[in-house]
Amino acid sequence: MQLETRPDVSIPGSLESAQAKLLYLYLREWPDASADELCAALDVEKGTVLSIARTLRERGYVERDGGRYRLA
């Protein structure tokens, strides 16, 4: 019998906001997303996405390159 392995879906403990956790998890599964793609996929206003992404960048979890975001 072979045991199934589950992917690591851990979230950094310092992320308190549900929306920040959601954005982080989205980028784990679909890296290299634009702010517009994140807005559409997560059904979140662009200002909110940009604010969350900025906070995640400041904490070293996300990086931005040419208007696209991915996990650091």
XYZ file of C-alpha atoms in Angstrom:
72
model
C 0.000 0.000 0.000
C 1.380 3.394 -1.006
C 0.655 6.466 1.093
C -0.303 9.631 -0.702
C 1.870 12.621 -0.002
C 0.181 15.938 0.451
C 1.711 19.164 -0.766
C 3.010 21.580 1.816
C 0.360 24.289 2.197
C 1.849 26.011 5.211
C 1.333 29.722 5.593
C 3.782 31.960 7.441
C 2.566 32.429 10.999
C 3.009 36.182 10.832
C 0.222 36.506 8.247
C -2.908 37.402 10.194
C -5.213 38.737 7.494
C -7.391 36.186 5.723
C -6.913 38.106 2.474
C -3.119 38.096 2.861
C -3.210 34.338 3.452
C -5.399 33.875 0.392
C -3.089 35.947 -1.812
C -0.065 34.054 -0.492
C -1.687 30.673 -1.193
C -2.776 31.786 -4.655
C 0.805 32.726 -5.520
C 2.019 29.347 -4.272
C -0.211 27.600 -6.799
C -0.118 30.147 -9.642
C 3.140 32.093 -9.457
C 3.850 35.137 -11.551
C 0.473 36.877 -11.414
C -0.364 40.476 -12.189
C -2.434 42.627 -9.839
C -5.354 42.420 -12.286
C -5.133 38.616 -12.361
C -5.079 38.513 -8.572
C -8.122 40.815 -8.418
C -10.093 38.637 -10.809
C -9.101 35.325 -9.251
C -9.650 36.397 -5.640
C -12.582 38.773 -6.221
C -10.787 41.553 -4.338
C -10.559 45.248 -5.218
C -7.316 46.342 -6.877
C -6.435 48.768 -4.089
C -6.727 45.946 -1.581
C -4.570 43.620 -3.674
C -1.901 46.296 -4.071
C -1.921 47.059 -0.338
C -1.639 43.392 0.626
C 1.065 42.755 -1.978
C 3.041 45.758 -0.693
C 2.868 44.437 2.872
C 3.925 40.961 1.756
C 6.822 42.498 -0.183
C 7.918 44.519 2.835
C 7.934 41.338 4.926
C 9.969 39.504 2.301
C 7.298 36.983 1.238
C 6.561 38.353 -2.219
C 8.609 40.043 -4.902
C 7.456 42.133 -7.830
C 9.046 42.125 -11.232
C 7.641 44.178 -14.078
C 4.185 44.480 -12.527
C 3.954 40.756 -11.764
C 4.064 39.145 -8.344
C 5.548 35.857 -7.149
C 6.688 34.379 -3.881
C 10.173 35.414 -2.840
